[in-house]
Amino acid sequence: AEHIIIGLGGSATNDGGMGFLKAIGVQFLDSFGKELTGGVESLNTLLDINITSIDSRLKGVSFEIACDVDNPLIGPQGASVIFGSQKGADEKMINQLDNLLSHYSRIASSKLNNNLSMHPGAGAAGGIGYGFLAFLKADQKSGVQIILEKLNFEQHLLTTDLVITGEGRFDSQSLRGKAPMGVIDYARKHKCSIFVIAGSTENDEILENKYDIDKLFSIISNDLSFEQSIVNPHDSLMATARKAAQHYKKYYLNL
C-alpha cells in the first residue's frame, strides 16, 4: 500500500498511540535505556524514544487519519479529561492519565522536533491521533468529509429541500466535529432546511440558534422516558420521525 486511511473513534484506549507505535517498532526507553514493558502507566519512567526501528515496510507509505473530533491530546479538552470517564477512569485516574500523556508528549516533541499535543484531533481515539500526527506525519481530514465526498453528497443537495441527520445523543460534544455537524455544514451551505433526530438532546434552543438547525427532535421527551423508549425502540423512533414529518408539513412544505 502507498496510502492508508485510518478511521479513528470508539477506542477503549487512552495511551497516546503508544500501543500501536510499539507494534510498528517504536521503542520507548527509560533512564537505563531499557524498553518500557508496561502500558500507559509506565510512561512516568519514559526518558527517550527510539524511532530508528520502525517497520521498514512503512517507508514511503503516506497516512491519512479520518477523525471527527477536534480534541487535543492533553489539557481540559484533551483525551483523558473528555473521554476518560467513558472508558472507566475516575477523576483521580483521569488526572494521572493527563499527566502521563503530558510527560510523554514533552519527550516526543523534543525527540521528533514537533509540538502537536494541542493539535485538533490529537486526542482522537485516546490519543492515537497524536501518534499518527507526531510520529508518522499523517495528514488529517474529517471522517464524515471523506464519506460525504465519496457519496457526492453536495451534488445531491442541489435538489434537496430538507436534510435529516442525528445520533444517539445530540449535545455540545456533537459540535466538536462529529459526523452530524459535517452533514449540517454541507446542508447549511446549500440553504437546506435541517432537522436533527436523536435519542436524547441537550440545550435544544441554544444549539438550534447557534448552528442554524431548524428543529431538534428527541426520542426521550416529557412524553416518553428513557426506560419506555428502549422497551420498543423501533416504535419510539418511528413516532419521533412522524413528529418530524408533521412539523415539516405544517411549517415548511408550502413555503
Short mmCIF file of N, CA and C in Angstrom, two decimals, residues 108-195:
data_model
loop_
_atom_site.label_atom_id
_atom_site.label_comp_id
_atom_site.label_asym_id
_atom_site.label_seq_id
_atom_site.Cartn_x
_atom_site.Cartn_y
_atom_site.Cartn_z
N ALA A 108 8.34 13.25 23.41
CA ALA A 108 8.16 13.03 21.97
C ALA A 108 8.42 14.31 21.18
N SER A 109 7.94 15.44 21.68
CA SER A 109 8.14 16.71 20.99
C SER A 109 9.62 17.04 20.85
N SER A 110 10.36 16.79 21.93
CA SER A 110 11.81 17.04 21.89
C SER A 110 12.51 16.11 20.92
N LYS A 111 12.11 14.86 20.91
CA LYS A 111 12.76 13.86 20.05
C LYS A 111 12.40 14.07 18.59
N LEU A 112 11.16 14.40 18.31
CA LEU A 112 10.66 14.48 16.94
C LEU A 112 10.71 15.90 16.36
N ASN A 113 11.07 16.85 17.21
CA ASN A 113 11.16 18.25 16.80
C ASN A 113 9.81 18.77 16.27
N ASN A 114 8.76 18.41 16.96
CA ASN A 114 7.44 18.96 16.65
C ASN A 114 6.68 19.12 17.97
N ASN A 115 5.61 19.83 17.93
CA ASN A 115 4.82 20.03 19.15
C ASN A 115 3.34 19.96 18.78
N LEU A 116 2.80 18.76 18.78
CA LEU A 116 1.46 18.52 18.27
C LEU A 116 0.47 18.06 19.33
N SER A 117 0.85 18.16 20.60
CA SER A 117 -0.04 17.67 21.65
C SER A 117 -1.35 18.45 21.72
N MET A 118 -1.33 19.72 21.29
CA MET A 118 -2.54 20.54 21.33
C MET A 118 -3.20 20.65 19.96
N HIS A 119 -2.70 19.90 19.00
CA HIS A 119 -3.27 19.93 17.65
C HIS A 119 -4.68 19.37 17.68
N PRO A 120 -5.64 20.03 17.04
CA PRO A 120 -7.01 19.49 16.98
C PRO A 120 -7.02 18.08 16.39
N GLY A 121 -7.64 17.15 17.11
CA GLY A 121 -7.69 15.77 16.65
C GLY A 121 -6.61 14.88 17.24
N ALA A 122 -5.61 15.49 17.90
CA ALA A 122 -4.55 14.68 18.51
C ALA A 122 -5.10 13.77 19.60
N GLY A 123 -6.20 14.18 20.22
CA GLY A 123 -6.79 13.38 21.29
C GLY A 123 -7.77 12.33 20.81
N ALA A 124 -7.95 12.21 19.51
CA ALA A 124 -8.89 11.22 18.97
C ALA A 124 -8.47 9.80 19.32
N ALA A 125 -9.46 8.97 19.64
CA ALA A 125 -9.23 7.54 19.95
C ALA A 125 -8.17 7.38 21.03
N GLY A 126 -8.32 8.14 22.11
CA GLY A 126 -7.40 8.00 23.23
C GLY A 126 -5.99 8.47 22.94
N GLY A 127 -5.85 9.35 21.94
CA GLY A 127 -4.53 9.87 21.60
C GLY A 127 -3.85 9.17 20.46
N ILE A 128 -4.52 8.20 19.84
CA ILE A 128 -3.95 7.54 18.66
C ILE A 128 -3.73 8.58 17.56
N GLY A 129 -4.61 9.58 17.52
CA GLY A 129 -4.43 10.67 16.56
C GLY A 129 -3.07 11.32 16.71
N TYR A 130 -2.66 11.54 17.95
CA TYR A 130 -1.34 12.13 18.22
C TYR A 130 -0.23 11.24 17.69
N GLY A 131 -0.36 9.94 17.91
CA GLY A 131 0.66 9.01 17.43
C GLY A 131 0.88 9.11 15.94
N PHE A 132 -0.22 9.17 15.19
CA PHE A 132 -0.10 9.27 13.73
C PHE A 132 0.41 10.63 13.29
N LEU A 133 -0.06 11.70 13.93
CA LEU A 133 0.36 13.04 13.54
C LEU A 133 1.83 13.28 13.85
N ALA A 134 2.24 12.94 15.06
CA ALA A 134 3.60 13.26 15.50
C ALA A 134 4.66 12.31 14.97
N PHE A 135 4.35 11.01 14.95
CA PHE A 135 5.36 10.02 14.59
C PHE A 135 5.36 9.66 13.11
N LEU A 136 4.19 9.68 12.47
CA LEU A 136 4.09 9.24 11.07
C LEU A 136 3.71 10.37 10.12
N LYS A 137 3.66 11.60 10.65
CA LYS A 137 3.40 12.79 9.83
C LYS A 137 2.13 12.61 8.98
N ALA A 138 1.12 12.07 9.60
CA ALA A 138 -0.13 11.80 8.88
C ALA A 138 -0.86 13.09 8.54
N ASP A 139 -1.55 13.07 7.42
CA ASP A 139 -2.50 14.14 7.11
C ASP A 139 -3.79 13.85 7.87
N GLN A 140 -4.59 14.86 8.04
CA GLN A 140 -5.82 14.70 8.81
C GLN A 140 -7.00 15.28 8.05
N LYS A 141 -8.08 14.53 8.03
CA LYS A 141 -9.30 15.01 7.38
C LYS A 141 -10.49 14.49 8.18
N SER A 142 -11.54 15.25 8.19
CA SER A 142 -12.76 14.81 8.86
C SER A 142 -13.26 13.51 8.24
N GLY A 143 -13.56 12.54 9.09
CA GLY A 143 -14.06 11.26 8.60
C GLY A 143 -15.35 11.43 7.82
N VAL A 144 -16.23 12.27 8.34
CA VAL A 144 -17.51 12.47 7.64
C VAL A 144 -17.28 13.17 6.31
N GLN A 145 -16.26 14.04 6.24
CA GLN A 145 -15.95 14.71 4.97
C GLN A 145 -15.51 13.70 3.92
N ILE A 146 -14.69 12.74 4.33
CA ILE A 146 -14.25 11.70 3.40
C ILE A 146 -15.44 10.93 2.86
N ILE A 147 -16.35 10.53 3.75
CA ILE A 147 -17.52 9.74 3.35
C ILE A 147 -18.44 10.55 2.45
N LEU A 148 -18.71 11.79 2.84
CA LEU A 148 -19.64 12.62 2.06
C LEU A 148 -19.08 12.94 0.67
N GLU A 149 -17.77 13.08 0.58
CA GLU A 149 -17.16 13.30 -0.73
C GLU A 149 -17.32 12.07 -1.61
N LYS A 150 -17.13 10.89 -1.01
CA LYS A 150 -17.29 9.64 -1.77
C LYS A 150 -18.73 9.47 -2.26
N LEU A 151 -19.68 9.98 -1.49
CA LEU A 151 -21.10 9.84 -1.82
C LEU A 151 -21.61 10.96 -2.74
N ASN A 152 -20.71 11.89 -3.10
CA ASN A 152 -21.14 13.06 -3.88
C ASN A 152 -22.31 13.78 -3.21
N PHE A 153 -22.19 13.93 -1.90
CA PHE A 153 -23.28 14.46 -1.09
C PHE A 153 -23.71 15.85 -1.55
N GLU A 154 -22.76 16.71 -1.85
CA GLU A 154 -23.11 18.07 -2.26
C GLU A 154 -23.94 18.08 -3.54
N GLN A 155 -23.64 17.17 -4.43
CA GLN A 155 -24.40 17.10 -5.68
C GLN A 155 -25.87 16.79 -5.39
N HIS A 156 -26.11 15.89 -4.45
CA HIS A 156 -27.49 15.55 -4.07
C HIS A 156 -28.22 16.74 -3.45
N LEU A 157 -27.47 17.59 -2.75
CA LEU A 157 -28.10 18.72 -2.07
C LEU A 157 -28.60 19.80 -3.02
N LEU A 158 -28.16 19.75 -4.25
CA LEU A 158 -28.59 20.76 -5.23
C LEU A 158 -30.09 20.71 -5.47
N THR A 159 -30.69 19.54 -5.27
CA THR A 159 -32.13 19.39 -5.48
C THR A 159 -32.83 18.94 -4.19
N THR A 160 -32.27 19.31 -3.05
CA THR A 160 -32.80 18.88 -1.76
C THR A 160 -33.34 20.06 -0.97
N ASP A 161 -34.51 19.88 -0.38
CA ASP A 161 -35.11 20.92 0.47
C ASP A 161 -34.85 20.69 1.95
N LEU A 162 -34.87 19.41 2.36
CA LEU A 162 -34.75 19.06 3.77
C LEU A 162 -33.67 18.01 3.97
N VAL A 163 -32.79 18.24 4.94
CA VAL A 163 -31.76 17.27 5.32
C VAL A 163 -32.03 16.84 6.77
N ILE A 164 -32.07 15.53 6.99
CA ILE A 164 -32.28 14.98 8.33
C ILE A 164 -31.03 14.22 8.74
N THR A 165 -30.49 14.56 9.91
CA THR A 165 -29.33 13.86 10.43
C THR A 165 -29.57 13.58 11.91
N GLY A 166 -28.61 12.97 12.59
CA GLY A 166 -28.79 12.70 14.01
C GLY A 166 -27.78 11.73 14.56
N GLU A 167 -27.88 11.46 15.85
CA GLU A 167 -27.04 10.47 16.52
C GLU A 167 -27.70 10.07 17.84
N GLY A 168 -27.03 9.22 18.59
CA GLY A 168 -27.61 8.74 19.83
C GLY A 168 -27.98 9.86 20.79
N ARG A 169 -27.00 10.74 21.04
CA ARG A 169 -27.26 11.91 21.88
C ARG A 169 -26.66 13.13 21.18
N PHE A 170 -27.47 14.14 21.00
CA PHE A 170 -27.01 15.36 20.34
C PHE A 170 -26.86 16.44 21.40
N ASP A 171 -25.61 16.84 21.66
CA ASP A 171 -25.35 17.84 22.70
C ASP A 171 -24.12 18.65 22.31
N SER A 172 -23.55 19.35 23.27
CA SER A 172 -22.40 20.21 22.97
C SER A 172 -21.22 19.41 22.42
N GLN A 173 -21.08 18.15 22.81
CA GLN A 173 -19.99 17.32 22.31
C GLN A 173 -20.15 17.02 20.82
N SER A 174 -21.40 17.00 20.35
CA SER A 174 -21.65 16.76 18.92
C SER A 174 -21.06 17.86 18.06
N LEU A 175 -20.90 19.03 18.64
CA LEU A 175 -20.42 20.18 17.89
C LEU A 175 -18.92 20.15 17.66
N ARG A 176 -18.21 19.24 18.33
CA ARG A 176 -16.76 19.18 18.20
C ARG A 176 -16.35 18.29 17.03
N GLY A 177 -16.95 18.56 15.88
CA GLY A 177 -16.51 17.88 14.66
C GLY A 177 -17.14 16.54 14.40
N LYS A 178 -18.14 16.13 15.18
CA LYS A 178 -18.74 14.82 14.96
C LYS A 178 -19.54 14.79 13.65
N ALA A 179 -19.88 13.58 13.22
CA ALA A 179 -20.48 13.38 11.90
C ALA A 179 -21.70 14.26 11.62
N PRO A 180 -22.66 14.38 12.55
CA PRO A 180 -23.83 15.22 12.23
C PRO A 180 -23.46 16.65 11.85
N MET A 181 -22.42 17.20 12.47
CA MET A 181 -22.04 18.57 12.15
C MET A 181 -21.48 18.67 10.74
N GLY A 182 -20.83 17.62 10.26
CA GLY A 182 -20.36 17.61 8.88
C GLY A 182 -21.52 17.68 7.92
N VAL A 183 -22.57 16.90 8.20
CA VAL A 183 -23.78 16.92 7.37
C VAL A 183 -24.44 18.29 7.45
N ILE A 184 -24.53 18.84 8.66
CA ILE A 184 -25.17 20.14 8.86
C ILE A 184 -24.42 21.25 8.13
N ASP A 185 -23.10 21.21 8.16
CA ASP A 185 -22.30 22.24 7.48
C ASP A 185 -22.59 22.26 5.98
N TYR A 186 -22.64 21.07 5.37
CA TYR A 186 -22.94 20.99 3.94
C TYR A 186 -24.37 21.47 3.66
N ALA A 187 -25.32 21.05 4.51
CA ALA A 187 -26.72 21.42 4.30
C ALA A 187 -26.92 22.93 4.43
N ARG A 188 -26.25 23.52 5.41
CA ARG A 188 -26.35 24.97 5.61
C ARG A 188 -25.78 25.72 4.40
N LYS A 189 -24.68 25.20 3.87
CA LYS A 189 -24.04 25.81 2.70
C LYS A 189 -25.01 25.89 1.52
N HIS A 190 -25.86 24.85 1.39
CA HIS A 190 -26.80 24.81 0.27
C HIS A 190 -28.20 25.28 0.66
N LYS A 191 -28.29 25.92 1.84
CA LYS A 191 -29.53 26.55 2.30
C LYS A 191 -30.70 25.57 2.39
N CYS A 192 -30.41 24.34 2.80
CA CYS A 192 -31.46 23.34 3.03
C CYS A 192 -32.03 23.52 4.44
N SER A 193 -33.26 23.13 4.63
CA SER A 193 -33.79 23.03 5.99
C SER A 193 -33.11 21.86 6.68
N ILE A 194 -32.88 21.98 8.00
CA ILE A 194 -32.10 20.97 8.72
C ILE A 194 -32.88 20.49 9.94
N PHE A 195 -33.17 19.19 9.99
CA PHE A 195 -33.75 18.55 11.16
C PHE A 195 -32.72 17.59 11.75
#
